[in-house]
């Protein structure tokens, strides 16, 4: 009987298969921005961090005399400083008379000069020697260089850089004490996340499965262990591996911060979410992909998911929650920008409906935190990106808490897919309309090269859930629609595609 249960659990929660690049990726520490002059010059406020001190040392070294030059100057001065007897022997008769006149009656009061170091003013002999040595290879002047260490979201200055560029993390307050605005569809989001999942019913996820999850979480000491053993239980079964990936820098995306063309150096490197969900590349028509590539195609390997709008950041027990928040905020802003560009494709004006179509999650220390991201307009008319917490779930406290958190996560993946597919279908329809107009005016036939929006919407697998039969789902294992224990009430039922 126990073997049957073990086999059932392993089948229900297989390891997450994340699509990876065909080429082997070089492993590197998590970095988000590189220390450079442009980065520090554009910060509105600089926090006292190790990176800031390194930058101060670098600048001080540039404008102060080199150590080599100071050492050489000191050694030359010491070698050429004559004694009193040597000086008197070198003096001529005229200098000797002047010295006697100067020293009569004990000479002037020199107590005010006591403690001063010997002036570094070489005599003519010293000048000739110094000029000779300067022309030699040993004292060749070289620009002072200090290797600066790359850092990232582990610095508070990283967060300040995001704020200066209109990317606000959860909990941000303006100077007047007012917090960042919530998305206009926050109520719909929360209602969607609270929907039950048949796959988490007592008949399919019971106490034994929950105890196994708690054991996985307790034994995972490193971030990779959490990602391999804990996260798959939360996510459930992945039905389309081509819509999920992770651990890949979004190096092809345009930077989320403004770059001064007159300043060299990179301000922020690309986001690198642990897990992300996006669309198959072929869902969005090629001409649109090419037009919006710097906003929606994250990697140079173009068969990976595009238009990412759901992200998962994972930390081990010793990891920093504040670091994860900065990472998730950076990820979510990139995703919200991608959705915004697809939404505004072909429109005369950029559309701002203040709704969130992008989501992120953080798992740390047995807690699952979920966030919504949406763009908005600042008072100056610039696009800003806001991050709002939707809910927090204690995943290891009891089975009901786990069910609520896991259901919310899976529902958020479904909701992100709904919004993504709807916006992609809309962009494809705009392109089709433009090409139809061109066909009518030129007599060309585009019917074989442009798909209909409804064809695009069917390029991803259909949902299994009772409430999501018409959605394209990336991550779902809910095929038991007739489970009476988890059937949602009709009173709160909503349409498949939220507005």
PDB file of C-alpha atoms in Angstrom, residues 198-447:
ATOM      1  CA  UNK A 198      -9.549  20.096  -7.965  1.00  0.00           C
ATOM      2  CA  UNK A 199      -5.943  18.874  -7.935  1.00  0.00           C
ATOM      3  CA  UNK A 200      -5.620  20.117  -4.334  1.00  0.00           C
ATOM      4  CA  UNK A 201      -8.766  18.415  -3.020  1.00  0.00           C
ATOM      5  CA  UNK A 202      -8.416  16.066  -0.002  1.00  0.00           C
ATOM      6  CA  UNK A 203      -8.764  13.048  -2.276  1.00  0.00           C
ATOM      7  CA  UNK A 204      -5.744  14.102  -4.355  1.00  0.00           C
ATOM      8  CA  UNK A 205      -3.586  16.055  -1.916  1.00  0.00           C
ATOM      9  CA  UNK A 206      -3.916  14.745   1.610  1.00  0.00           C
ATOM     10  CA  UNK A 207      -1.998  14.857   4.866  1.00  0.00           C
ATOM     11  CA  UNK A 208       0.669  12.462   3.691  1.00  0.00           C
ATOM     12  CA  UNK A 209       1.464  14.613   0.650  1.00  0.00           C
ATOM     13  CA  UNK A 210       1.563  17.695   2.856  1.00  0.00           C
ATOM     14  CA  UNK A 211       3.981  16.050   5.307  1.00  0.00           C
ATOM     15  CA  UNK A 212       6.234  15.187   2.379  1.00  0.00           C
ATOM     16  CA  UNK A 213       6.205  18.817   1.267  1.00  0.00           C
ATOM     17  CA  UNK A 214       7.113  20.026   4.760  1.00  0.00           C
ATOM     18  CA  UNK A 215       9.947  17.515   4.866  1.00  0.00           C
ATOM     19  CA  UNK A 216      11.246  18.718   1.492  1.00  0.00           C
ATOM     20  CA  UNK A 217      11.183  22.304   2.733  1.00  0.00           C
ATOM     21  CA  UNK A 218      12.917  21.439   6.008  1.00  0.00           C
ATOM     22  CA  UNK A 219      15.701  19.485   4.305  1.00  0.00           C
ATOM     23  CA  UNK A 220      16.386  22.086   1.604  1.00  0.00           C
ATOM     24  CA  UNK A 221      19.311  24.157   2.844  1.00  0.00           C
ATOM     25  CA  UNK A 222      20.285  25.842  -0.419  1.00  0.00           C
ATOM     26  CA  UNK A 223      18.397  27.803  -3.032  1.00  0.00           C
ATOM     27  CA  UNK A 224      18.909  25.129  -5.681  1.00  0.00           C
ATOM     28  CA  UNK A 225      17.518  22.465  -3.345  1.00  0.00           C
ATOM     29  CA  UNK A 226      14.392  24.549  -2.756  1.00  0.00           C
ATOM     30  CA  UNK A 227      13.944  25.039  -6.478  1.00  0.00           C
ATOM     31  CA  UNK A 228      14.361  21.325  -7.253  1.00  0.00           C
ATOM     32  CA  UNK A 229      12.342  19.687  -4.466  1.00  0.00           C
ATOM     33  CA  UNK A 230       9.949  22.282  -2.999  1.00  0.00           C
ATOM     34  CA  UNK A 231       8.858  24.441  -5.920  1.00  0.00           C
ATOM     35  CA  UNK A 232       7.527  21.575  -8.119  1.00  0.00           C
ATOM     36  CA  UNK A 233       4.977  20.648  -5.441  1.00  0.00           C
ATOM     37  CA  UNK A 234       3.664  24.218  -5.404  1.00  0.00           C
ATOM     38  CA  UNK A 235       3.584  24.554  -9.171  1.00  0.00           C
ATOM     39  CA  UNK A 236       1.932  21.247 -10.010  1.00  0.00           C
ATOM     40  CA  UNK A 237       2.245  19.589 -13.393  1.00  0.00           C
ATOM     41  CA  UNK A 238       3.607  21.612 -16.310  1.00  0.00           C
ATOM     42  CA  UNK A 239       1.620  20.768 -19.427  1.00  0.00           C
ATOM     43  CA  UNK A 240       3.618  22.755 -21.995  1.00  0.00           C
ATOM     44  CA  UNK A 241       7.345  22.932 -21.368  1.00  0.00           C
ATOM     45  CA  UNK A 242       7.765  25.464 -24.171  1.00  0.00           C
ATOM     46  CA  UNK A 243       5.969  28.151 -22.180  1.00  0.00           C
ATOM     47  CA  UNK A 244       8.223  27.927 -19.125  1.00  0.00           C
ATOM     48  CA  UNK A 245      11.927  28.561 -18.646  1.00  0.00           C
ATOM     49  CA  UNK A 246      14.265  30.121 -16.115  1.00  0.00           C
ATOM     50  CA  UNK A 247      17.782  30.880 -14.982  1.00  0.00           C
ATOM     51  CA  UNK A 248      18.443  32.767 -18.226  1.00  0.00           C
ATOM     52  CA  UNK A 249      19.531  36.427 -18.278  1.00  0.00           C
ATOM     53  CA  UNK A 250      17.146  38.636 -20.215  1.00  0.00           C
ATOM     54  CA  UNK A 251      20.097  40.047 -22.100  1.00  0.00           C
ATOM     55  CA  UNK A 252      18.233  40.937 -25.278  1.00  0.00           C
ATOM     56  CA  UNK A 253      15.717  43.204 -23.577  1.00  0.00           C
ATOM     57  CA  UNK A 254      16.243  46.943 -23.546  1.00  0.00           C
ATOM     58  CA  UNK A 255      17.477  48.174 -20.183  1.00  0.00           C
ATOM     59  CA  UNK A 256      14.781  49.280 -17.743  1.00  0.00           C
ATOM     60  CA  UNK A 257      16.804  52.397 -16.874  1.00  0.00           C
ATOM     61  CA  UNK A 258      17.685  55.415 -18.958  1.00  0.00           C
ATOM     62  CA  UNK A 259      21.123  55.276 -20.549  1.00  0.00           C
ATOM     63  CA  UNK A 260      23.126  58.419 -21.255  1.00  0.00           C
ATOM     64  CA  UNK A 261      24.710  57.985 -24.670  1.00  0.00           C
ATOM     65  CA  UNK A 262      27.605  60.226 -23.606  1.00  0.00           C
ATOM     66  CA  UNK A 263      28.473  57.953 -20.686  1.00  0.00           C
ATOM     67  CA  UNK A 264      30.073  54.575 -21.125  1.00  0.00           C
ATOM     68  CA  UNK A 265      29.326  51.559 -19.002  1.00  0.00           C
ATOM     69  CA  UNK A 266      26.272  49.477 -18.316  1.00  0.00           C
ATOM     70  CA  UNK A 267      23.817  50.705 -15.710  1.00  0.00           C
ATOM     71  CA  UNK A 268      21.730  47.599 -15.041  1.00  0.00           C
ATOM     72  CA  UNK A 269      22.263  44.149 -16.407  1.00  0.00           C
ATOM     73  CA  UNK A 270      19.293  42.086 -17.441  1.00  0.00           C
ATOM     74  CA  UNK A 271      16.806  40.442 -15.064  1.00  0.00           C
ATOM     75  CA  UNK A 272      17.393  36.736 -14.455  1.00  0.00           C
ATOM     76  CA  UNK A 273      14.294  35.122 -12.896  1.00  0.00           C
ATOM     77  CA  UNK A 274      14.542  31.641 -11.441  1.00  0.00           C
ATOM     78  CA  UNK A 275      11.378  30.620 -13.323  1.00  0.00           C
ATOM     79  CA  UNK A 276       9.257  32.518 -15.810  1.00  0.00           C
ATOM     80  CA  UNK A 277       6.204  31.844 -17.969  1.00  0.00           C
ATOM     81  CA  UNK A 278       5.700  33.284 -21.430  1.00  0.00           C
ATOM     82  CA  UNK A 279       4.230  32.551 -24.828  1.00  0.00           C
ATOM     83  CA  UNK A 280       5.479  30.298 -27.577  1.00  0.00           C
ATOM     84  CA  UNK A 281       7.276  32.488 -30.132  1.00  0.00           C
ATOM     85  CA  UNK A 282       4.996  31.364 -32.955  1.00  0.00           C
ATOM     86  CA  UNK A 283       1.937  32.646 -31.077  1.00  0.00           C
ATOM     87  CA  UNK A 284       2.854  36.210 -32.003  1.00  0.00           C
ATOM     88  CA  UNK A 285       3.253  36.975 -35.684  1.00  0.00           C
ATOM     89  CA  UNK A 286       6.805  37.350 -36.921  1.00  0.00           C
ATOM     90  CA  UNK A 287       6.552  40.980 -37.987  1.00  0.00           C
ATOM     91  CA  UNK A 288       5.263  41.937 -34.525  1.00  0.00           C
ATOM     92  CA  UNK A 289       8.047  39.966 -32.862  1.00  0.00           C
ATOM     93  CA  UNK A 290      10.595  41.798 -34.970  1.00  0.00           C
ATOM     94  CA  UNK A 291       9.024  45.179 -34.269  1.00  0.00           C
ATOM     95  CA  UNK A 292       8.857  44.665 -30.487  1.00  0.00           C
ATOM     96  CA  UNK A 293      11.880  42.377 -30.085  1.00  0.00           C
ATOM     97  CA  UNK A 294      13.758  44.613 -27.633  1.00  0.00           C
ATOM     98  CA  UNK A 295      10.742  44.569 -25.283  1.00  0.00           C
ATOM     99  CA  UNK A 296       9.334  41.030 -25.552  1.00  0.00           C
ATOM    100  CA  UNK A 297      12.136  38.643 -26.617  1.00  0.00           C
ATOM    101  CA  UNK A 298      14.313  38.066 -23.547  1.00  0.00           C
ATOM    102  CA  UNK A 299      17.084  35.892 -24.990  1.00  0.00           C
ATOM    103  CA  UNK A 300      19.114  35.580 -28.158  1.00  0.00           C
ATOM    104  CA  UNK A 301      17.902  31.983 -28.254  1.00  0.00           C
ATOM    105  CA  UNK A 302      14.605  32.850 -29.844  1.00  0.00           C
ATOM    106  CA  UNK A 303      12.892  29.484 -29.368  1.00  0.00           C
ATOM    107  CA  UNK A 304      12.532  30.220 -25.648  1.00  0.00           C
ATOM    108  CA  UNK A 305       9.247  31.690 -24.328  1.00  0.00           C
ATOM    109  CA  UNK A 306       8.632  35.320 -25.270  1.00  0.00           C
ATOM    110  CA  UNK A 307       6.500  38.054 -23.709  1.00  0.00           C
ATOM    111  CA  UNK A 308       7.117  36.845 -20.125  1.00  0.00           C
ATOM    112  CA  UNK A 309       4.515  38.007 -17.623  1.00  0.00           C
ATOM    113  CA  UNK A 310       4.803  35.562 -14.712  1.00  0.00           C
ATOM    114  CA  UNK A 311       7.941  35.200 -12.580  1.00  0.00           C
ATOM    115  CA  UNK A 312       9.079  33.120  -9.614  1.00  0.00           C
ATOM    116  CA  UNK A 313      12.043  34.042  -7.404  1.00  0.00           C
ATOM    117  CA  UNK A 314      13.261  31.439  -4.903  1.00  0.00           C
ATOM    118  CA  UNK A 315      15.531  31.850  -1.882  1.00  0.00           C
ATOM    119  CA  UNK A 316      17.031  29.316   0.480  1.00  0.00           C
ATOM    120  CA  UNK A 317      16.645  29.562   4.266  1.00  0.00           C
ATOM    121  CA  UNK A 318      19.696  31.808   4.484  1.00  0.00           C
ATOM    122  CA  UNK A 319      18.712  33.970   1.539  1.00  0.00           C
ATOM    123  CA  UNK A 320      17.624  37.588   1.792  1.00  0.00           C
ATOM    124  CA  UNK A 321      13.967  38.480   1.347  1.00  0.00           C
ATOM    125  CA  UNK A 322      14.833  42.079   0.467  1.00  0.00           C
ATOM    126  CA  UNK A 323      17.084  40.840  -2.339  1.00  0.00           C
ATOM    127  CA  UNK A 324      14.302  38.600  -3.654  1.00  0.00           C
ATOM    128  CA  UNK A 325      11.923  41.573  -3.570  1.00  0.00           C
ATOM    129  CA  UNK A 326      14.292  43.661  -5.691  1.00  0.00           C
ATOM    130  CA  UNK A 327      14.714  40.804  -8.138  1.00  0.00           C
ATOM    131  CA  UNK A 328      10.965  40.218  -8.408  1.00  0.00           C
ATOM    132  CA  UNK A 329      10.350  43.950  -8.815  1.00  0.00           C
ATOM    133  CA  UNK A 330      12.868  44.152 -11.645  1.00  0.00           C
ATOM    134  CA  UNK A 331      11.412  41.031 -13.294  1.00  0.00           C
ATOM    135  CA  UNK A 332       7.848  42.264 -12.985  1.00  0.00           C
ATOM    136  CA  UNK A 333       8.636  45.682 -14.430  1.00  0.00           C
ATOM    137  CA  UNK A 334      10.167  44.049 -17.506  1.00  0.00           C
ATOM    138  CA  UNK A 335       7.098  41.823 -17.855  1.00  0.00           C
ATOM    139  CA  UNK A 336       4.647  44.702 -17.404  1.00  0.00           C
ATOM    140  CA  UNK A 337       6.509  46.671 -20.055  1.00  0.00           C
ATOM    141  CA  UNK A 338       6.276  43.708 -22.450  1.00  0.00           C
ATOM    142  CA  UNK A 339       2.506  43.419 -21.941  1.00  0.00           C
ATOM    143  CA  UNK A 340       2.123  47.181 -22.315  1.00  0.00           C
ATOM    144  CA  UNK A 341       3.896  47.228 -25.678  1.00  0.00           C
ATOM    145  CA  UNK A 342       1.836  44.316 -26.993  1.00  0.00           C
ATOM    146  CA  UNK A 343      -1.346  45.978 -25.728  1.00  0.00           C
ATOM    147  CA  UNK A 344      -0.447  49.261 -27.451  1.00  0.00           C
ATOM    148  CA  UNK A 345       0.692  47.671 -30.714  1.00  0.00           C
ATOM    149  CA  UNK A 346      -0.832  49.455 -33.693  1.00  0.00           C
ATOM    150  CA  UNK A 347      -2.613  52.022 -31.512  1.00  0.00           C
ATOM    151  CA  UNK A 348      -2.442  55.731 -32.257  1.00  0.00           C
ATOM    152  CA  UNK A 349      -1.769  56.452 -28.578  1.00  0.00           C
ATOM    153  CA  UNK A 350      -0.142  54.388 -25.846  1.00  0.00           C
ATOM    154  CA  UNK A 351      -2.888  52.757 -23.822  1.00  0.00           C
ATOM    155  CA  UNK A 352      -2.953  53.065 -20.030  1.00  0.00           C
ATOM    156  CA  UNK A 353      -5.808  51.197 -18.380  1.00  0.00           C
ATOM    157  CA  UNK A 354      -3.995  50.872 -14.997  1.00  0.00           C
ATOM    158  CA  UNK A 355      -4.628  47.117 -14.926  1.00  0.00           C
ATOM    159  CA  UNK A 356      -2.129  44.424 -13.930  1.00  0.00           C
ATOM    160  CA  UNK A 357      -1.414  41.712 -16.480  1.00  0.00           C
ATOM    161  CA  UNK A 358       1.891  40.615 -14.928  1.00  0.00           C
ATOM    162  CA  UNK A 359       2.536  38.671 -11.714  1.00  0.00           C
ATOM    163  CA  UNK A 360       5.479  37.544  -9.616  1.00  0.00           C
ATOM    164  CA  UNK A 361       5.966  35.276  -6.625  1.00  0.00           C
ATOM    165  CA  UNK A 362       8.648  34.845  -3.976  1.00  0.00           C
ATOM    166  CA  UNK A 363       9.207  31.692  -1.940  1.00  0.00           C
ATOM    167  CA  UNK A 364      11.360  32.109   1.148  1.00  0.00           C
ATOM    168  CA  UNK A 365      11.355  30.346   4.507  1.00  0.00           C
ATOM    169  CA  UNK A 366       8.063  28.517   3.987  1.00  0.00           C
ATOM    170  CA  UNK A 367       6.211  31.657   2.886  1.00  0.00           C
ATOM    171  CA  UNK A 368       4.809  32.384  -0.568  1.00  0.00           C
ATOM    172  CA  UNK A 369       4.403  36.078  -1.402  1.00  0.00           C
ATOM    173  CA  UNK A 370       2.517  37.093  -4.530  1.00  0.00           C
ATOM    174  CA  UNK A 371       2.577  40.423  -6.364  1.00  0.00           C
ATOM    175  CA  UNK A 372       0.883  42.175  -9.273  1.00  0.00           C
ATOM    176  CA  UNK A 373       2.698  44.611 -11.571  1.00  0.00           C
ATOM    177  CA  UNK A 374       1.170  47.317 -13.738  1.00  0.00           C
ATOM    178  CA  UNK A 375       2.267  50.459 -15.612  1.00  0.00           C
ATOM    179  CA  UNK A 376       0.946  53.941 -15.016  1.00  0.00           C
ATOM    180  CA  UNK A 377       1.616  57.559 -15.922  1.00  0.00           C
ATOM    181  CA  UNK A 378       3.589  59.921 -13.723  1.00  0.00           C
ATOM    182  CA  UNK A 379       2.725  63.607 -13.293  1.00  0.00           C
ATOM    183  CA  UNK A 380       5.333  64.360 -15.951  1.00  0.00           C
ATOM    184  CA  UNK A 381       3.649  61.971 -18.396  1.00  0.00           C
ATOM    185  CA  UNK A 382       6.294  59.242 -18.174  1.00  0.00           C
ATOM    186  CA  UNK A 383       5.475  55.555 -17.813  1.00  0.00           C
ATOM    187  CA  UNK A 384       6.141  54.148 -14.340  1.00  0.00           C
ATOM    188  CA  UNK A 385       5.833  50.591 -13.037  1.00  0.00           C
ATOM    189  CA  UNK A 386       4.214  49.653  -9.737  1.00  0.00           C
ATOM    190  CA  UNK A 387       4.465  46.478  -7.675  1.00  0.00           C
ATOM    191  CA  UNK A 388       1.642  45.608  -5.252  1.00  0.00           C
ATOM    192  CA  UNK A 389       1.413  42.647  -2.903  1.00  0.00           C
ATOM    193  CA  UNK A 390      -1.703  40.562  -3.494  1.00  0.00           C
ATOM    194  CA  UNK A 391      -1.357  38.099  -0.620  1.00  0.00           C
ATOM    195  CA  UNK A 392       1.055  36.055   1.502  1.00  0.00           C
ATOM    196  CA  UNK A 393       0.601  32.376   2.322  1.00  0.00           C
ATOM    197  CA  UNK A 394       2.151  30.233   5.062  1.00  0.00           C
ATOM    198  CA  UNK A 395       2.889  27.047   3.128  1.00  0.00           C
ATOM    199  CA  UNK A 396       4.289  24.833   5.897  1.00  0.00           C
ATOM    200  CA  UNK A 397       1.958  25.703   8.789  1.00  0.00           C
ATOM    201  CA  UNK A 398      -0.994  23.484   7.913  1.00  0.00           C
ATOM    202  CA  UNK A 399      -2.511  21.775   4.909  1.00  0.00           C
ATOM    203  CA  UNK A 400      -5.208  24.401   4.417  1.00  0.00           C
ATOM    204  CA  UNK A 401      -2.587  27.127   4.200  1.00  0.00           C
ATOM    205  CA  UNK A 402      -0.684  25.106   1.618  1.00  0.00           C
ATOM    206  CA  UNK A 403      -3.814  24.473  -0.441  1.00  0.00           C
ATOM    207  CA  UNK A 404      -4.659  28.187  -0.446  1.00  0.00           C
ATOM    208  CA  UNK A 405      -1.130  29.210  -1.472  1.00  0.00           C
ATOM    209  CA  UNK A 406      -0.656  26.531  -4.124  1.00  0.00           C
ATOM    210  CA  UNK A 407      -4.089  27.267  -5.596  1.00  0.00           C
ATOM    211  CA  UNK A 408      -3.335  30.990  -5.698  1.00  0.00           C
ATOM    212  CA  UNK A 409      -0.017  30.380  -7.455  1.00  0.00           C
ATOM    213  CA  UNK A 410      -1.521  28.078 -10.084  1.00  0.00           C
ATOM    214  CA  UNK A 411      -4.441  30.420 -10.598  1.00  0.00           C
ATOM    215  CA  UNK A 412      -2.033  33.319 -11.105  1.00  0.00           C
ATOM    216  CA  UNK A 413      -0.222  31.344 -13.809  1.00  0.00           C
ATOM    217  CA  UNK A 414      -3.563  30.738 -15.527  1.00  0.00           C
ATOM    218  CA  UNK A 415      -4.549  34.389 -15.196  1.00  0.00           C
ATOM    219  CA  UNK A 416      -1.223  35.550 -16.629  1.00  0.00           C
ATOM    220  CA  UNK A 417      -1.730  33.190 -19.582  1.00  0.00           C
ATOM    221  CA  UNK A 418      -5.260  34.516 -20.151  1.00  0.00           C
ATOM    222  CA  UNK A 419      -4.069  38.114 -20.300  1.00  0.00           C
ATOM    223  CA  UNK A 420      -1.021  37.247 -22.396  1.00  0.00           C
ATOM    224  CA  UNK A 421      -2.989  35.240 -24.966  1.00  0.00           C
ATOM    225  CA  UNK A 422      -5.720  37.872 -25.175  1.00  0.00           C
ATOM    226  CA  UNK A 423      -3.261  40.706 -25.797  1.00  0.00           C
ATOM    227  CA  UNK A 424      -1.331  38.636 -28.337  1.00  0.00           C
ATOM    228  CA  UNK A 425      -4.549  37.789 -30.202  1.00  0.00           C
ATOM    229  CA  UNK A 426      -5.457  41.462 -30.208  1.00  0.00           C
ATOM    230  CA  UNK A 427      -2.064  42.464 -31.644  1.00  0.00           C
ATOM    231  CA  UNK A 428      -2.350  39.768 -34.315  1.00  0.00           C
ATOM    232  CA  UNK A 429      -5.817  41.081 -35.201  1.00  0.00           C
ATOM    233  CA  UNK A 430      -4.444  44.608 -35.585  1.00  0.00           C
ATOM    234  CA  UNK A 431      -1.753  43.306 -37.918  1.00  0.00           C
ATOM    235  CA  UNK A 432      -4.311  41.334 -39.910  1.00  0.00           C
ATOM    236  CA  UNK A 433      -6.523  44.396 -40.278  1.00  0.00           C
ATOM    237  CA  UNK A 434      -3.583  46.452 -41.540  1.00  0.00           C
ATOM    238  CA  UNK A 435      -2.617  43.766 -44.021  1.00  0.00           C
ATOM    239  CA  UNK A 436      -6.230  43.391 -45.174  1.00  0.00           C
ATOM    240  CA  UNK A 437      -6.357  47.115 -45.863  1.00  0.00           C
ATOM    241  CA  UNK A 438      -3.109  46.830 -47.786  1.00  0.00           C
ATOM    242  CA  UNK A 439      -4.501  43.885 -49.751  1.00  0.00           C
ATOM    243  CA  UNK A 440      -7.586  45.849 -50.757  1.00  0.00           C
ATOM    244  CA  UNK A 441      -5.487  48.770 -51.996  1.00  0.00           C
ATOM    245  CA  UNK A 442      -2.716  46.824 -53.775  1.00  0.00           C
ATOM    246  CA  UNK A 443      -4.472  43.638 -54.816  1.00  0.00           C
ATOM    247  CA  UNK A 444      -2.003  41.409 -52.941  1.00  0.00           C
ATOM    248  CA  UNK A 445      -3.151  38.296 -51.108  1.00  0.00           C
ATOM    249  CA  UNK A 446      -1.972  37.889 -47.509  1.00  0.00           C
ATOM    250  CA  UNK A 447      -4.446  35.168 -46.590  1.00  0.00           C
TER     251      UNK A 447
END
